[in-house]
mmCIF file of C-alpha atoms in Angstrom:
data_model
loop_
_atom_site.group_PDB
_atom_site.id
_atom_site.type_symbol
_atom_site.label_atom_id
_atom_site.label_comp_id
_atom_site.label_asym_id
_atom_site.label_seq_id
_atom_site.Cartn_x
_atom_site.Cartn_y
_atom_site.Cartn_z
ATOM 1 C CA MET A 13 -69.211 -29.821 -100.860
ATOM 2 C CA THR A 14 -72.716 -28.354 -100.807
ATOM 3 C CA ARG A 15 -72.675 -24.895 -99.311
ATOM 4 C CA THR A 16 -75.417 -23.103 -97.410
ATOM 5 C CA VAL A 17 -75.717 -19.330 -97.655
ATOM 6 C CA ILE A 18 -77.145 -17.617 -94.576
ATOM 7 C CA VAL A 19 -78.904 -14.260 -94.939
ATOM 8 C CA LYS A 20 -80.185 -12.814 -91.673
ATOM 9 C CA ASP A 21 -81.539 -15.985 -90.052
ATOM 10 C CA ILE A 22 -82.496 -17.795 -93.267
ATOM 11 C CA GLU A 23 -80.475 -20.737 -94.561
ATOM 12 C CA ILE A 24 -80.466 -21.088 -98.349
ATOM 13 C CA GLY A 25 -79.209 -24.489 -99.410
ATOM 14 C CA ALA A 26 -79.990 -27.548 -101.479
ATOM 15 C CA CYS A 27 -81.005 -29.590 -98.421
ATOM 16 C CA GLN A 28 -83.122 -26.862 -96.829
ATOM 17 C CA PRO A 29 -86.778 -26.072 -97.600
ATOM 18 C CA PHE A 30 -86.812 -23.777 -100.608
ATOM 19 C CA VAL A 31 -86.679 -20.051 -99.926
ATOM 20 C CA LEU A 32 -88.905 -17.694 -101.906
ATOM 21 C CA MET A 33 -87.376 -14.560 -103.437
ATOM 22 C CA ALA A 34 -90.315 -12.357 -104.346
ATOM 23 C CA GLY A 35 -91.412 -8.804 -104.899
ATOM 24 C CA PRO A 36 -92.209 -6.336 -107.655
ATOM 25 C CA CYS A 37 -89.845 -5.931 -110.574
ATOM 26 C CA GLN A 38 -89.461 -2.186 -110.076
ATOM 27 C CA LEU A 39 -89.898 -0.385 -106.761
ATOM 28 C CA GLU A 40 -92.766 2.087 -106.990
ATOM 29 C CA SER A 41 -93.028 3.711 -103.542
ATOM 30 C CA LEU A 42 -92.542 2.915 -99.871
ATOM 31 C CA ASP A 43 -96.272 2.335 -99.407
ATOM 32 C CA HIS A 44 -96.380 -0.038 -102.370
ATOM 33 C CA ALA A 45 -93.327 -1.973 -101.175
ATOM 34 C CA ARG A 46 -94.824 -2.332 -97.694
ATOM 35 C CA MET A 47 -98.106 -3.540 -99.145
ATOM 36 C CA MET A 48 -96.343 -6.084 -101.350
ATOM 37 C CA ALA A 49 -94.153 -7.347 -98.504
ATOM 38 C CA GLU A 50 -97.225 -7.798 -96.320
ATOM 39 C CA ARG A 51 -99.096 -9.679 -99.065
ATOM 40 C CA ILE A 52 -96.079 -11.946 -99.699
ATOM 41 C CA ALA A 53 -95.693 -12.620 -95.964
ATOM 42 C CA GLN A 54 -99.384 -13.554 -95.772
ATOM 43 C CA ALA A 55 -99.014 -15.892 -98.766
ATOM 44 C CA CYS A 56 -96.019 -17.616 -97.167
ATOM 45 C CA ALA A 57 -97.491 -17.935 -93.668
ATOM 46 C CA PRO A 58 -99.663 -21.085 -94.114
ATOM 47 C CA THR A 59 -96.634 -23.178 -95.137
ATOM 48 C CA GLY A 60 -94.042 -21.375 -93.038
ATOM 49 C CA THR A 61 -92.082 -20.555 -96.191
ATOM 50 C CA ARG A 62 -89.248 -18.096 -95.599
ATOM 51 C CA PHE A 63 -88.927 -15.246 -98.071
ATOM 52 C CA VAL A 64 -86.521 -12.611 -99.306
ATOM 53 C CA PHE A 65 -88.133 -9.355 -100.450
ATOM 54 C CA LYS A 66 -86.937 -8.267 -103.893
ATOM 55 C CA GLY A 67 -87.181 -4.836 -105.511
ATOM 56 C CA SER A 68 -85.110 -2.936 -108.076
ATOM 57 C CA PHE A 69 -84.202 0.730 -107.646
ATOM 58 C CA ASP A 70 -83.020 0.940 -111.263
ATOM 59 C CA LYS A 71 -83.862 -1.111 -114.340
ATOM 60 C CA ALA A 72 -80.842 -0.216 -116.433
ATOM 61 C CA ASN A 73 -81.563 -2.851 -119.074
ATOM 62 C CA ARG A 74 -84.980 -1.663 -120.286
ATOM 63 C CA SER A 75 -85.812 -2.314 -123.937
ATOM 64 C CA SER A 76 -86.204 1.380 -124.804
ATOM 65 C CA VAL A 77 -84.837 4.705 -123.579
ATOM 66 C CA THR A 78 -88.449 5.874 -123.215
ATOM 67 C CA THR A 79 -89.494 3.277 -120.622
ATOM 68 C CA PRO A 80 -89.244 4.132 -116.891
ATOM 69 C CA ARG A 81 -86.194 2.879 -115.017
ATOM 70 C CA GLY A 82 -87.211 3.324 -111.386
ATOM 71 C CA LEU A 83 -86.838 5.475 -108.293
ATOM 72 C CA GLY A 84 -83.038 5.703 -108.225
ATOM 73 C CA ILE A 85 -80.503 4.353 -105.779
ATOM 74 C CA GLU A 86 -81.040 6.716 -102.832
ATOM 75 C CA GLU A 87 -84.815 6.368 -102.565
ATOM 76 C CA GLY A 88 -84.794 2.701 -103.560
ATOM 77 C CA LEU A 89 -82.258 1.636 -100.949
ATOM 78 C CA SER A 90 -84.082 3.639 -98.278
ATOM 79 C CA ILE A 91 -87.293 1.752 -99.098
ATOM 80 C CA LEU A 92 -85.600 -1.641 -99.022
ATOM 81 C CA SER A 93 -83.884 -0.900 -95.721
ATOM 82 C CA LYS A 94 -87.207 0.094 -94.142
ATOM 83 C CA VAL A 95 -89.056 -2.944 -95.510
ATOM 84 C CA GLY A 96 -86.355 -5.306 -94.254
ATOM 85 C CA ALA A 97 -86.451 -3.789 -90.786
ATOM 86 C CA GLU A 98 -90.255 -3.705 -90.590
ATOM 87 C CA PHE A 99 -90.879 -7.265 -91.798
ATOM 88 C CA GLY A 100 -87.707 -8.875 -90.475
ATOM 89 C CA CYS A 101 -86.958 -10.377 -93.877
ATOM 90 C CA PRO A 102 -83.787 -10.297 -95.956
ATOM 91 C CA THR A 103 -83.870 -7.973 -98.949
ATOM 92 C CA LEU A 104 -82.388 -8.169 -102.451
ATOM 93 C CA THR A 105 -81.745 -5.652 -105.220
ATOM 94 C CA ASP A 106 -79.951 -5.454 -108.557
ATOM 95 C CA VAL A 107 -76.652 -3.655 -108.997
ATOM 96 C CA HIS A 108 -75.500 -2.543 -112.429
ATOM 97 C CA GLU A 109 -72.345 -0.573 -111.719
ATOM 98 C CA ILE A 110 -69.308 -0.923 -109.470
ATOM 99 C CA ALA A 111 -70.370 2.226 -107.599
ATOM 100 C CA HIS A 112 -73.720 0.624 -106.686
ATOM 101 C CA CYS A 113 -72.188 -2.260 -104.750
ATOM 102 C CA ALA A 114 -70.945 -0.731 -101.493
ATOM 103 C CA PRO A 115 -73.998 1.456 -100.760
ATOM 104 C CA ALA A 116 -76.410 -1.310 -101.758
ATOM 105 C CA ALA A 117 -74.655 -3.768 -99.435
ATOM 106 C CA GLN A 118 -75.234 -1.349 -96.558
ATOM 107 C CA ALA A 119 -78.986 -1.446 -97.184
ATOM 108 C CA VAL A 120 -79.791 -4.971 -98.407
ATOM 109 C CA ASP A 121 -78.693 -8.521 -97.665
ATOM 110 C CA ILE A 122 -78.253 -9.844 -101.219
ATOM 111 C CA LEU A 123 -76.813 -8.081 -104.256
ATOM 112 C CA GLN A 124 -78.129 -9.409 -107.546
ATOM 113 C CA ILE A 125 -76.018 -9.407 -110.701
ATOM 114 C CA PRO A 126 -78.300 -9.123 -113.753
ATOM 115 C CA ALA A 127 -77.948 -11.799 -116.408
ATOM 116 C CA PHE A 128 -76.515 -9.467 -119.051
ATOM 117 C CA LEU A 129 -73.733 -8.468 -116.615
ATOM 118 C CA CYS A 130 -72.743 -11.889 -115.268
ATOM 119 C CA ARG A 131 -69.364 -11.824 -117.043
ATOM 120 C CA GLN A 132 -68.427 -8.268 -116.026
ATOM 121 C CA THR A 133 -65.374 -9.096 -113.941
ATOM 122 C CA ASP A 134 -64.977 -5.738 -112.195
ATOM 123 C CA LEU A 135 -68.644 -5.704 -111.165
ATOM 124 C CA LEU A 136 -68.425 -9.265 -109.816
ATOM 125 C CA LEU A 137 -65.297 -8.430 -107.828
ATOM 126 C CA ALA A 138 -66.795 -5.234 -106.404
ATOM 127 C CA ALA A 139 -69.935 -7.124 -105.365
ATOM 128 C CA GLY A 140 -67.910 -9.927 -103.802
ATOM 129 C CA GLU A 141 -65.742 -7.512 -101.848
ATOM 130 C CA THR A 142 -68.794 -6.182 -99.980
ATOM 131 C CA GLY A 143 -69.227 -9.525 -98.187
ATOM 132 C CA ALA A 144 -72.956 -9.484 -98.979
ATOM 133 C CA GLY A 145 -74.793 -12.464 -100.393
ATOM 134 C CA ILE A 146 -74.497 -12.448 -104.194
ATOM 135 C CA ASN A 147 -77.213 -13.840 -106.471
ATOM 136 C CA VAL A 148 -75.814 -14.104 -109.992
ATOM 137 C CA LYS A 149 -78.222 -14.672 -112.844
ATOM 138 C CA LYS A 150 -76.903 -16.903 -115.599
ATOM 139 C CA GLY A 151 -76.689 -15.001 -118.858
ATOM 140 C CA GLN A 152 -79.185 -16.127 -121.461
ATOM 141 C CA PHE A 153 -76.132 -16.627 -123.679
ATOM 142 C CA LEU A 154 -74.166 -18.857 -121.262
ATOM 143 C CA ALA A 155 -74.034 -22.618 -120.832
ATOM 144 C CA PRO A 156 -74.730 -23.711 -117.235
ATOM 145 C CA TRP A 157 -71.201 -25.067 -116.797
ATOM 146 C CA ASP A 158 -69.819 -21.614 -117.615
ATOM 147 C CA MET A 159 -71.206 -20.344 -114.302
ATOM 148 C CA ALA A 160 -68.319 -22.060 -112.488
ATOM 149 C CA ASN A 161 -66.051 -19.340 -113.881
ATOM 150 C CA VAL A 162 -68.474 -16.643 -112.749
ATOM 151 C CA ALA A 163 -68.559 -18.047 -109.219
ATOM 152 C CA GLU A 164 -64.764 -18.296 -109.174
ATOM 153 C CA LYS A 165 -64.441 -14.582 -109.899
ATOM 154 C CA ILE A 166 -66.597 -13.735 -106.874
ATOM 155 C CA SER A 167 -64.991 -16.308 -104.584
ATOM 156 C CA SER A 168 -61.548 -14.909 -105.445
ATOM 157 C CA THR A 169 -62.498 -11.983 -103.158
ATOM 158 C CA GLY A 170 -62.906 -14.402 -100.241
ATOM 159 C CA ASN A 171 -66.705 -14.190 -100.432
ATOM 160 C CA THR A 172 -68.351 -17.587 -100.925
ATOM 161 C CA ARG A 173 -71.896 -16.396 -100.113
ATOM 162 C CA ILE A 174 -72.827 -17.099 -103.726
ATOM 163 C CA LEU A 175 -76.144 -18.125 -105.296
ATOM 164 C CA LEU A 176 -76.383 -19.156 -108.959
ATOM 165 C CA CYS A 177 -79.665 -18.367 -110.694
ATOM 166 C CA ASP A 178 -81.110 -19.747 -113.929
ATOM 167 C CA ARG A 179 -83.516 -17.498 -115.846
ATOM 168 C CA GLY A 180 -83.758 -19.242 -119.190
ATOM 169 C CA THR A 181 -81.597 -19.437 -122.291
ATOM 170 C CA SER A 182 -81.960 -17.611 -125.610
ATOM 171 C CA PHE A 183 -83.938 -19.663 -128.110
ATOM 172 C CA GLY A 184 -84.359 -17.580 -131.223
ATOM 173 C CA TYR A 185 -85.602 -14.017 -131.385
ATOM 174 C CA ASN A 186 -87.622 -12.731 -128.379
ATOM 175 C CA THR A 187 -87.844 -16.235 -126.914
ATOM 176 C CA LEU A 188 -86.310 -18.110 -123.988
ATOM 177 C CA VAL A 189 -86.318 -21.798 -123.156
ATOM 178 C CA THR A 190 -85.487 -23.526 -119.867
ATOM 179 C CA ASP A 191 -83.157 -26.503 -119.927
ATOM 180 C CA PHE A 192 -83.666 -28.138 -116.544
ATOM 181 C CA ARG A 193 -80.407 -30.060 -116.898
ATOM 182 C CA GLY A 194 -78.757 -26.753 -116.095
ATOM 183 C CA LEU A 195 -79.953 -26.765 -112.480
ATOM 184 C CA PRO A 196 -78.028 -29.870 -111.332
ATOM 185 C CA ILE A 197 -75.103 -28.871 -113.559
ATOM 186 C CA MET A 198 -74.796 -25.522 -111.774
ATOM 187 C CA ALA A 199 -75.274 -27.285 -108.432
ATOM 188 C CA ARG A 200 -72.055 -29.216 -109.094
ATOM 189 C CA THR A 201 -70.211 -26.007 -108.202
ATOM 190 C CA GLY A 202 -71.371 -26.567 -104.614
ATOM 191 C CA TYR A 203 -73.254 -23.281 -104.522
ATOM 192 C CA PRO A 204 -77.015 -23.104 -103.941
ATOM 193 C CA VAL A 205 -79.089 -22.825 -107.117
ATOM 194 C CA VAL A 206 -82.020 -20.452 -107.604
ATOM 195 C CA PHE A 207 -84.656 -20.755 -110.331
ATOM 196 C CA ASP A 208 -86.184 -17.542 -111.674
ATOM 197 C CA ALA A 209 -89.637 -18.644 -112.807
ATOM 198 C CA THR A 210 -90.974 -15.325 -114.048
ATOM 199 C CA HIS A 211 -88.037 -14.096 -116.131
ATOM 200 C CA SER A 212 -87.814 -17.545 -117.703
ATOM 201 C CA VAL A 213 -91.148 -16.857 -119.434
ATOM 202 C CA GLN A 214 -90.150 -13.349 -120.500
ATOM 203 C CA GLN A 215 -90.158 -12.484 -124.210
ATOM 204 C CA PRO A 216 -87.222 -10.044 -124.343
ATOM 205 C CA GLY A 217 -88.118 -6.990 -126.405
ATOM 206 C CA GLY A 218 -91.208 -8.873 -127.544
ATOM 207 C CA GLN A 219 -93.481 -5.821 -127.506
ATOM 208 C CA GLY A 220 -91.182 -3.495 -129.369
ATOM 209 C CA VAL A 221 -90.315 -0.922 -126.695
ATOM 210 C CA THR A 222 -90.974 -3.329 -123.811
ATOM 211 C CA SER A 223 -90.612 -7.052 -123.140
ATOM 212 C CA GLY A 224 -93.525 -9.429 -123.369
ATOM 213 C CA GLY A 225 -94.129 -12.583 -121.389
ATOM 214 C CA GLN A 226 -96.295 -15.635 -120.809
ATOM 215 C CA ARG A 227 -97.068 -15.530 -117.107
ATOM 216 C CA GLU A 228 -99.384 -18.532 -117.357
ATOM 217 C CA PHE A 229 -96.321 -20.757 -117.764
ATOM 218 C CA ALA A 230 -94.334 -19.382 -114.798
ATOM 219 C CA PRO A 231 -96.047 -21.703 -112.262
ATOM 220 C CA VAL A 232 -95.438 -24.659 -114.587
ATOM 221 C CA LEU A 233 -91.707 -23.967 -114.744
ATOM 222 C CA ALA A 234 -91.549 -23.268 -110.996
ATOM 223 C CA ARG A 235 -93.090 -26.667 -110.225
ATOM 224 C CA ALA A 236 -90.658 -28.398 -112.578
ATOM 225 C CA ALA A 237 -87.650 -26.634 -111.034
ATOM 226 C CA VAL A 238 -88.681 -27.557 -107.501
ATOM 227 C CA ALA A 239 -89.151 -31.151 -108.636
ATOM 228 C CA VAL A 240 -85.575 -31.143 -109.975
ATOM 229 C CA GLY A 241 -84.376 -29.639 -106.694
ATOM 230 C CA VAL A 242 -83.434 -26.029 -106.001
ATOM 231 C CA ALA A 243 -82.508 -23.961 -102.958
ATOM 232 C CA ALA A 244 -84.702 -20.988 -103.846
ATOM 233 C CA VAL A 245 -87.376 -19.883 -106.271
ATOM 234 C CA PHE A 246 -87.408 -16.316 -107.611
ATOM 235 C CA ILE A 247 -90.835 -14.947 -108.557
ATOM 236 C CA GLU A 248 -91.769 -11.377 -109.388
ATOM 237 C CA THR A 249 -95.276 -10.509 -108.282
ATOM 238 C CA HIS A 250 -97.644 -7.544 -108.268
ATOM 239 C CA GLN A 251 -101.195 -6.782 -107.215
ATOM 240 C CA ASN A 252 -102.032 -5.811 -110.816
ATOM 241 C CA PRO A 253 -99.293 -6.978 -113.188
ATOM 242 C CA ASP A 254 -100.884 -5.348 -116.216
ATOM 243 C CA SER A 255 -100.346 -1.933 -114.601
ATOM 244 C CA ALA A 256 -96.805 -2.628 -113.373
ATOM 245 C CA PRO A 257 -94.103 -0.304 -114.740
ATOM 246 C CA SER A 258 -91.803 -3.190 -115.691
ATOM 247 C CA ASP A 259 -92.123 -6.870 -116.645
ATOM 248 C CA GLY A 260 -95.873 -7.036 -116.050
ATOM 249 C CA PRO A 261 -96.528 -9.710 -118.705
ATOM 250 C CA ASN A 262 -94.475 -12.322 -116.857
ATOM 251 C CA MET A 263 -95.314 -11.442 -113.229
ATOM 252 C CA ILE A 264 -97.705 -13.534 -111.147
ATOM 253 C CA PRO A 265 -100.645 -11.754 -109.461
ATOM 254 C CA VAL A 266 -99.981 -11.641 -105.729
ATOM 255 C CA ASP A 267 -103.416 -13.060 -104.928
ATOM 256 C CA GLN A 268 -102.338 -16.299 -106.647
ATOM 257 C CA MET A 269 -99.130 -16.645 -104.654
ATOM 258 C CA GLU A 270 -100.463 -18.523 -101.616
ATOM 259 C CA GLY A 271 -101.836 -21.372 -103.746
ATOM 260 C CA LEU A 272 -98.661 -21.571 -105.800
ATOM 261 C CA ILE A 273 -96.407 -21.571 -102.741
ATOM 262 C CA GLY A 274 -98.469 -24.359 -101.222
ATOM 263 C CA ARG A 275 -98.076 -26.518 -104.326
ATOM 264 C CA LEU A 276 -94.360 -25.798 -104.525
ATOM 265 C CA ARG A 277 -93.862 -26.639 -100.863
ATOM 266 C CA ALA A 278 -95.649 -29.976 -101.282
ATOM 267 C CA ILE A 279 -93.308 -30.903 -104.151
ATOM 268 C CA ASP A 280 -90.256 -29.608 -102.268
ATOM 269 C CA ASP A 281 -91.088 -31.586 -99.153
ATOM 270 C CA LEU A 282 -91.503 -34.770 -101.202
ATOM 271 C CA ILE A 283 -88.278 -34.356 -103.168
ATOM 272 C CA LYS A 284 -86.099 -33.404 -100.185
ATOM 273 C CA ALA A 285 -87.502 -36.187 -98.006
ATOM 274 C CA ALA A 286 -86.379 -38.800 -100.525
#
């Protein structure tokens, strides 16, 4: 059975037009989040693409203790709640601890489990118990078929609003590779599959105290994933990625998003019409 996950009024499913999950890696301020949401909405408008606004209040998995982690849970959730209400879009944020889950679920529509934490049973159960949508990123160390066990942990709470997200697999030091066989393999669980195009080109720890990335390849991987067939595409974006506080090297400039979305929608329409 192929499930559809509904967040607000958006259906996320294998047979639906792909949904875009987009926003900055790290929330910077309310004004910045509003500006980014407006730019993403404008980029989606020509194709009628529905989007989920993404922003992290805490980046607990930074490469170094010296790199900034974010605004914190109180300010970050306030910003996401306001952006969701103002733009009428679902919102998504990462949770890293059990204590994050309940308050985050009050403010956003989708809780995201970071890849490094996808096997943390207590975190998965706490997220599932909120009833929110749950986007789980596949660990870089996991095989795609192992995600069935991850989904089962969440569904044991009675919550089947589950999305499974691929963000690349470890391939030697500071390098990831995408095995596109993993997308249909994860889809066999029946849950909608998301492809994270920007983290798939990340070079973890590749700059010593920060991660590197090859943003020029993110659109290439996004097109390939949509051609395989996915329910959603996750893309981090920024007006000036080189000045972003986190993950700048793999983020796509927001002024390039409209063209990319148009190309992805053309591929998506062709594949899902077949």
